[in-house]
């Protein structure tokens, strides 16, 4: 959980850094961050597509490990000290 907060804070700082160094493009940046794709072009899609394909491939290959819902069925083995049975 703490790692997620750290990663989120890092990307927020990175986003702020990029925004401060691109003041003339600030409206386009905010539009894109808020979901607007009017300023995107096919060149942008081509630029991002290798990363999307590679990420999707990694997630598909590790789907069983990444399945968070499967954790609900996982139960640790009870030992004599935790099961309440006399030792």
mmCIF file with all atom_site columns, C-alpha atoms in Angstrom:
data_model
loop_
_atom_site.group_PDB
_atom_site.id
_atom_site.type_symbol
_atom_site.label_atom_id
_atom_site.label_alt_id
_atom_site.label_comp_id
_atom_site.label_asym_id
_atom_site.label_entity_id
_atom_site.label_seq_id
_atom_site.pdbx_PDB_ins_code
_atom_site.Cartn_x
_atom_site.Cartn_y
_atom_site.Cartn_z
_atom_site.occupancy
_atom_site.B_iso_or_equiv
_atom_site.pdbx_formal_charge
_atom_site.auth_seq_id
_atom_site.auth_comp_id
_atom_site.auth_asym_id
_atom_site.auth_atom_id
_atom_site.pdbx_PDB_model_num
ATOM 1  C CA . UNK A 1 1  ? 0.000  0.000   0.000   1.00 0.00 ? 1  UNK A CA 1
ATOM 2  C CA . UNK A 1 2  ? 2.787  2.400   0.909   1.00 0.00 ? 2  UNK A CA 1
ATOM 3  C CA . UNK A 1 3  ? 4.557  1.638   -2.365  1.00 0.00 ? 3  UNK A CA 1
ATOM 4  C CA . UNK A 1 4  ? 1.452  2.720   -4.277  1.00 0.00 ? 4  UNK A CA 1
ATOM 5  C CA . UNK A 1 5  ? 1.363  6.025   -2.426  1.00 0.00 ? 5  UNK A CA 1
ATOM 6  C CA . UNK A 1 6  ? 5.045  6.557   -3.161  1.00 0.00 ? 6  UNK A CA 1
ATOM 7  C CA . UNK A 1 7  ? 4.640  5.791   -6.858  1.00 0.00 ? 7  UNK A CA 1
ATOM 8  C CA . UNK A 1 8  ? 1.605  8.089   -7.042  1.00 0.00 ? 8  UNK A CA 1
ATOM 9  C CA . UNK A 1 9  ? 3.501  10.923  -5.371  1.00 0.00 ? 9  UNK A CA 1
ATOM 10 C CA . UNK A 1 10 ? 6.442  10.438  -7.737  1.00 0.00 ? 10 UNK A CA 1
ATOM 11 C CA . UNK A 1 11 ? 4.265  10.620  -10.851 1.00 0.00 ? 11 UNK A CA 1
ATOM 12 C CA . UNK A 1 12 ? 2.438  13.660  -9.499  1.00 0.00 ? 12 UNK A CA 1
ATOM 13 C CA . UNK A 1 13 ? 5.778  15.380  -8.972  1.00 0.00 ? 13 UNK A CA 1
ATOM 14 C CA . UNK A 1 14 ? 6.886  14.364  -12.472 1.00 0.00 ? 14 UNK A CA 1
ATOM 15 C CA . UNK A 1 15 ? 3.651  15.728  -13.935 1.00 0.00 ? 15 UNK A CA 1
ATOM 16 C CA . UNK A 1 16 ? 4.096  19.035  -12.105 1.00 0.00 ? 16 UNK A CA 1
ATOM 17 C CA . UNK A 1 17 ? 7.698  19.264  -13.316 1.00 0.00 ? 17 UNK A CA 1
ATOM 18 C CA . UNK A 1 18 ? 6.651  18.780  -16.943 1.00 0.00 ? 18 UNK A CA 1
ATOM 19 C CA . UNK A 1 19 ? 3.864  21.323  -16.573 1.00 0.00 ? 19 UNK A CA 1
ATOM 20 C CA . UNK A 1 20 ? 6.164  23.969  -15.135 1.00 0.00 ? 20 UNK A CA 1
ATOM 21 C CA . UNK A 1 21 ? 8.637  23.566  -17.980 1.00 0.00 ? 21 UNK A CA 1
ATOM 22 C CA . UNK A 1 22 ? 5.947  23.702  -20.677 1.00 0.00 ? 22 UNK A CA 1
ATOM 23 C CA . UNK A 1 23 ? 3.929  26.752  -19.683 1.00 0.00 ? 23 UNK A CA 1
ATOM 24 C CA . UNK A 1 24 ? 3.112  27.641  -23.297 1.00 0.00 ? 24 UNK A CA 1
ATOM 25 C CA . UNK A 1 25 ? 1.501  24.191  -23.777 1.00 0.00 ? 25 UNK A CA 1
ATOM 26 C CA . UNK A 1 26 ? -0.263 24.123  -20.409 1.00 0.00 ? 26 UNK A CA 1
ATOM 27 C CA . UNK A 1 27 ? -3.802 24.138  -21.856 1.00 0.00 ? 27 UNK A CA 1
ATOM 28 C CA . UNK A 1 28 ? -3.006 21.162  -24.104 1.00 0.00 ? 28 UNK A CA 1
ATOM 29 C CA . UNK A 1 29 ? -1.404 19.308  -21.188 1.00 0.00 ? 29 UNK A CA 1
ATOM 30 C CA . UNK A 1 30 ? -4.417 19.796  -18.901 1.00 0.00 ? 30 UNK A CA 1
ATOM 31 C CA . UNK A 1 31 ? -6.788 18.842  -21.705 1.00 0.00 ? 31 UNK A CA 1
ATOM 32 C CA . UNK A 1 32 ? -4.888 15.594  -22.287 1.00 0.00 ? 32 UNK A CA 1
ATOM 33 C CA . UNK A 1 33 ? -4.602 14.768  -18.565 1.00 0.00 ? 33 UNK A CA 1
ATOM 34 C CA . UNK A 1 34 ? -8.337 15.263  -18.102 1.00 0.00 ? 34 UNK A CA 1
ATOM 35 C CA . UNK A 1 35 ? -9.110 12.835  -20.913 1.00 0.00 ? 35 UNK A CA 1
ATOM 36 C CA . UNK A 1 36 ? -9.264 15.069  -23.951 1.00 0.00 ? 36 UNK A CA 1
ATOM 37 C CA . UNK A 1 37 ? -7.831 13.458  -27.064 1.00 0.00 ? 37 UNK A CA 1
ATOM 38 C CA . UNK A 1 38 ? -8.592 16.323  -29.458 1.00 0.00 ? 38 UNK A CA 1
ATOM 39 C CA . UNK A 1 39 ? -4.938 17.342  -29.476 1.00 0.00 ? 39 UNK A CA 1
ATOM 40 C CA . UNK A 1 40 ? -3.650 13.786  -29.963 1.00 0.00 ? 40 UNK A CA 1
ATOM 41 C CA . UNK A 1 41 ? -2.588 12.593  -33.405 1.00 0.00 ? 41 UNK A CA 1
ATOM 42 C CA . UNK A 1 42 ? -1.819 9.245   -35.016 1.00 0.00 ? 42 UNK A CA 1
ATOM 43 C CA . UNK A 1 43 ? 1.850  9.994   -34.463 1.00 0.00 ? 43 UNK A CA 1
ATOM 44 C CA . UNK A 1 44 ? 1.167  10.025  -30.709 1.00 0.00 ? 44 UNK A CA 1
ATOM 45 C CA . UNK A 1 45 ? -0.607 6.667   -30.985 1.00 0.00 ? 45 UNK A CA 1
ATOM 46 C CA . UNK A 1 46 ? 2.331  5.206   -32.894 1.00 0.00 ? 46 UNK A CA 1
ATOM 47 C CA . UNK A 1 47 ? 4.718  6.593   -30.287 1.00 0.00 ? 47 UNK A CA 1
ATOM 48 C CA . UNK A 1 48 ? 2.877  4.946   -27.369 1.00 0.00 ? 48 UNK A CA 1
ATOM 49 C CA . UNK A 1 49 ? 1.788  1.695   -29.030 1.00 0.00 ? 49 UNK A CA 1
ATOM 50 C CA . UNK A 1 50 ? 5.026  -0.308  -28.440 1.00 0.00 ? 50 UNK A CA 1
ATOM 51 C CA . UNK A 1 51 ? 4.772  0.373   -24.712 1.00 0.00 ? 51 UNK A CA 1
ATOM 52 C CA . UNK A 1 52 ? 1.086  -0.551  -24.641 1.00 0.00 ? 52 UNK A CA 1
ATOM 53 C CA . UNK A 1 53 ? 1.718  -3.805  -26.524 1.00 0.00 ? 53 UNK A CA 1
ATOM 54 C CA . UNK A 1 54 ? 4.689  -4.730  -24.314 1.00 0.00 ? 54 UNK A CA 1
ATOM 55 C CA . UNK A 1 55 ? 2.732  -3.964  -21.125 1.00 0.00 ? 55 UNK A CA 1
ATOM 56 C CA . UNK A 1 56 ? -0.274 -5.940  -22.300 1.00 0.00 ? 56 UNK A CA 1
ATOM 57 C CA . UNK A 1 57 ? 1.949  -8.906  -23.162 1.00 0.00 ? 57 UNK A CA 1
ATOM 58 C CA . UNK A 1 58 ? 3.601  -8.855  -19.721 1.00 0.00 ? 58 UNK A CA 1
ATOM 59 C CA . UNK A 1 59 ? 0.215  -8.650  -17.995 1.00 0.00 ? 59 UNK A CA 1
ATOM 60 C CA . UNK A 1 60 ? -1.178 -11.525 -20.062 1.00 0.00 ? 60 UNK A CA 1
ATOM 61 C CA . UNK A 1 61 ? 1.868  -13.690 -19.343 1.00 0.00 ? 61 UNK A CA 1
ATOM 62 C CA . UNK A 1 62 ? 1.605  -12.972 -15.598 1.00 0.00 ? 62 UNK A CA 1
ATOM 63 C CA . UNK A 1 63 ? -2.193 -12.970 -15.369 1.00 0.00 ? 63 UNK A CA 1
ATOM 64 C CA . UNK A 1 64 ? -2.380 -15.695 -12.712 1.00 0.00 ? 64 UNK A CA 1
ATOM 65 C CA . UNK A 1 65 ? 0.146  -13.928 -10.472 1.00 0.00 ? 65 UNK A CA 1
ATOM 66 C CA . UNK A 1 66 ? -1.589 -10.584 -10.958 1.00 0.00 ? 66 UNK A CA 1
ATOM 67 C CA . UNK A 1 67 ? -5.056 -11.988 -10.182 1.00 0.00 ? 67 UNK A CA 1
ATOM 68 C CA . UNK A 1 68 ? -5.827 -10.169 -6.949  1.00 0.00 ? 68 UNK A CA 1
ATOM 69 C CA . UNK A 1 69 ? -9.205 -11.836 -6.579  1.00 0.00 ? 69 UNK A CA 1
ATOM 70 C CA . UNK A 1 70 ? -7.496 -15.224 -6.296  1.00 0.00 ? 70 UNK A CA 1
ATOM 71 C CA . UNK A 1 71 ? -5.955 -14.079 -3.009  1.00 0.00 ? 71 UNK A CA 1
ATOM 72 C CA . UNK A 1 72 ? -9.321 -14.501 -1.320  1.00 0.00 ? 72 UNK A CA 1
ATOM 73 C CA . UNK A 1 73 ? -9.079 -18.272 -1.765  1.00 0.00 ? 73 UNK A CA 1
ATOM 74 C CA . UNK A 1 74 ? -5.510 -18.504 -0.462  1.00 0.00 ? 74 UNK A CA 1
ATOM 75 C CA . UNK A 1 75 ? -5.273 -19.625 3.135   1.00 0.00 ? 75 UNK A CA 1
ATOM 76 C CA . UNK A 1 76 ? -2.012 -20.056 5.047   1.00 0.00 ? 76 UNK A CA 1
ATOM 77 C CA . UNK A 1 77 ? -1.386 -23.434 6.596   1.00 0.00 ? 77 UNK A CA 1
ATOM 78 C CA . UNK A 1 78 ? -2.330 -23.428 10.270  1.00 0.00 ? 78 UNK A CA 1
ATOM 79 C CA . UNK A 1 79 ? 0.371  -24.504 12.644  1.00 0.00 ? 79 UNK A CA 1
ATOM 80 C CA . UNK A 1 80 ? -0.192 -26.041 16.061  1.00 0.00 ? 80 UNK A CA 1
ATOM 81 C CA . UNK A 1 81 ? 0.494  -22.711 17.735  1.00 0.00 ? 81 UNK A CA 1
ATOM 82 C CA . UNK A 1 82 ? -2.136 -20.825 15.712  1.00 0.00 ? 82 UNK A CA 1
ATOM 83 C CA . UNK A 1 83 ? -4.858 -23.439 15.320  1.00 0.00 ? 83 UNK A CA 1
ATOM 84 C CA . UNK A 1 84 ? -5.779 -23.572 18.982  1.00 0.00 ? 84 UNK A CA 1
ATOM 85 C CA . UNK A 1 85 ? -4.838 -27.249 19.277  1.00 0.00 ? 85 UNK A CA 1
ATOM 86 C CA . UNK A 1 86 ? -2.809 -28.217 22.317  1.00 0.00 ? 86 UNK A CA 1
ATOM 87 C CA . UNK A 1 87 ? 0.817  -28.818 21.526  1.00 0.00 ? 87 UNK A CA 1
#
